[in-house]
Amino acid sequence: GLKRLERRLAGGRLTPGKAELTKGHAVVWGEARHPDGRVRRARLVTPQTHVYSAEAAVLLARRALDAAKPGYQLPSAVAGAALVEEIPGVQWREIVERAEETVDEDGRPVTPQAEPEGA
């Protein structure tokens, strides 16, 4: 059961090796739904999580040195909402909806309308 899993994990290597640090990656998927039915999905691919965390910490430390405010600050307050896009090795991709996946309030398929240029 759970105790056996805990013992097995405790006996394993908790830090990644050199190969995993250089070649590993993480994938995060997210979805946001608007009350009117619009859905947006995105995928974020990052370097191995230890590397990603270190890169983010260095970036945030540099930002804090440039414009430090007293007290605790959230990472997005220090570096902005696009912080993740500035970390080396990160790939952000919006997942585009297929027309048949978009439905109206009655569940009928709706073809998304293209936005006019300049909108």
Short mmCIF file of C-alpha atoms in Angstrom, two decimals:
data_model
loop_
_atom_site.label_atom_id
_atom_site.label_comp_id
_atom_site.label_asym_id
_atom_site.label_seq_id
_atom_site.Cartn_x
_atom_site.Cartn_y
_atom_site.Cartn_z
CA GLY A 1 0.00 0.00 0.00
CA LEU A 2 0.96 3.56 0.72
CA LYS A 3 3.70 2.71 3.24
CA ARG A 4 5.41 0.43 0.70
CA LEU A 5 5.28 3.23 -1.89
CA GLU A 6 6.74 5.69 0.64
CA ARG A 7 9.63 3.30 1.42
CA ARG A 8 10.27 2.73 -2.27
CA LEU A 9 10.33 6.46 -3.04
CA ALA A 10 12.50 7.21 0.00
CA GLY A 11 15.11 4.72 -1.21
CA GLY A 12 15.23 6.23 -4.69
CA ARG A 13 17.24 9.08 -6.08
CA LEU A 14 15.39 12.36 -5.48
CA THR A 15 17.72 14.60 -7.44
CA PRO A 16 17.94 14.34 -11.21
CA GLY A 17 21.12 13.20 -12.92
CA LYS A 18 23.05 15.25 -15.46
CA ALA A 19 21.28 13.64 -18.44
CA GLU A 20 17.84 14.36 -16.99
CA LEU A 21 18.79 17.95 -16.20
CA THR A 22 19.94 18.61 -19.76
CA LYS A 23 17.34 16.59 -21.69
CA GLY A 24 14.34 16.46 -19.35
CA HIS A 25 11.25 18.65 -19.70
CA ALA A 26 7.82 19.20 -18.22
CA VAL A 27 4.50 19.74 -20.00
CA VAL A 28 1.66 21.73 -18.47
CA TRP A 29 -1.79 21.92 -20.07
CA GLY A 30 -4.49 24.41 -19.12
CA GLU A 31 -8.02 25.36 -20.09
CA ALA A 32 -10.12 28.46 -19.41
CA ARG A 33 -13.88 28.58 -20.01
CA HIS A 34 -15.88 31.79 -20.35
CA PRO A 35 -19.56 31.82 -19.30
CA ASP A 36 -20.54 32.58 -22.92
CA GLY A 37 -19.03 29.23 -23.98
CA ARG A 38 -15.69 30.36 -25.32
CA VAL A 39 -12.87 27.99 -24.44
CA ARG A 40 -9.13 28.63 -24.62
CA ARG A 41 -6.55 25.90 -24.18
CA ALA A 42 -2.79 26.16 -24.06
CA ARG A 43 0.23 23.96 -23.53
CA LEU A 44 3.45 25.02 -21.87
CA VAL A 45 6.64 22.99 -22.34
CA THR A 46 9.46 23.86 -19.95
CA PRO A 47 12.98 22.65 -19.32
CA GLN A 48 13.42 20.02 -16.59
CA THR A 49 11.67 21.34 -13.46
CA HIS A 50 14.85 21.91 -11.41
CA VAL A 51 16.39 23.87 -14.30
CA TYR A 52 13.15 25.82 -14.87
CA SER A 53 12.94 26.75 -11.18
CA ALA A 54 16.57 27.90 -11.11
CA GLU A 55 16.15 29.99 -14.27
CA ALA A 56 12.99 31.58 -12.86
CA ALA A 57 14.71 32.35 -9.53
CA VAL A 58 17.62 34.08 -11.28
CA LEU A 59 15.29 36.10 -13.49
CA LEU A 60 13.19 37.17 -10.50
CA ALA A 61 16.28 38.08 -8.45
CA ARG A 62 17.52 40.31 -11.28
CA ARG A 63 14.12 41.99 -11.52
CA ALA A 64 13.98 42.52 -7.75
CA LEU A 65 17.42 44.15 -7.81
CA ASP A 66 16.27 46.58 -10.48
CA ALA A 67 13.08 47.67 -8.72
CA ALA A 68 12.80 46.16 -5.26
CA LYS A 69 9.70 46.95 -3.22
CA PRO A 70 9.48 46.23 0.50
CA GLY A 71 7.59 43.12 1.57
CA TYR A 72 6.57 39.95 -0.20
CA GLN A 73 5.80 40.14 -3.90
CA LEU A 74 4.24 37.52 -6.14
CA PRO A 75 6.44 36.53 -9.09
CA SER A 76 3.94 38.06 -11.53
CA ALA A 77 4.05 41.35 -9.58
CA VAL A 78 7.85 41.44 -9.86
CA ALA A 79 8.20 40.31 -13.48
CA GLY A 80 4.76 40.62 -15.07
CA ALA A 81 2.29 38.07 -16.36
CA ALA A 82 4.56 37.07 -19.27
CA LEU A 83 7.40 35.99 -16.94
CA VAL A 84 7.21 32.39 -18.11
CA GLU A 85 7.90 33.43 -21.71
CA GLU A 86 11.23 34.98 -20.70
CA ILE A 87 12.65 31.78 -19.20
CA PRO A 88 15.04 30.05 -21.63
CA GLY A 89 13.70 26.85 -23.17
CA VAL A 90 10.00 27.56 -22.55
CA GLN A 91 7.53 27.00 -25.38
CA TRP A 92 3.99 28.39 -25.03
CA ARG A 93 1.40 27.19 -27.53
CA GLU A 94 -2.27 28.06 -27.68
CA ILE A 95 -4.33 25.06 -28.74
CA VAL A 96 -6.74 26.23 -31.43
CA GLU A 97 -10.29 24.91 -31.22
CA ARG A 98 -11.74 22.96 -34.09
CA ALA A 99 -15.08 24.35 -35.31
CA GLU A 100 -17.00 21.20 -34.37
CA GLU A 101 -15.86 21.55 -30.76
CA THR A 102 -17.44 25.00 -30.44
CA VAL A 103 -21.13 24.84 -29.52
CA ASP A 104 -23.91 27.31 -28.73
CA GLU A 105 -26.04 27.35 -25.55
CA ASP A 106 -28.18 24.50 -26.94
CA GLY A 107 -25.17 22.33 -27.74
CA ARG A 108 -25.35 22.92 -31.50
CA PRO A 109 -22.01 23.24 -33.34
CA VAL A 110 -21.03 26.80 -34.21
CA THR A 111 -18.35 27.82 -36.68
CA PRO A 112 -16.15 30.52 -35.12
CA GLN A 113 -16.23 33.80 -37.03
CA ALA A 114 -12.90 35.26 -38.08
CA GLU A 115 -12.11 38.60 -36.47
CA PRO A 116 -11.94 41.51 -38.92
CA GLU A 117 -8.40 42.69 -39.65
CA GLY A 118 -7.27 45.44 -37.32
CA ALA A 119 -9.68 44.34 -34.55
#
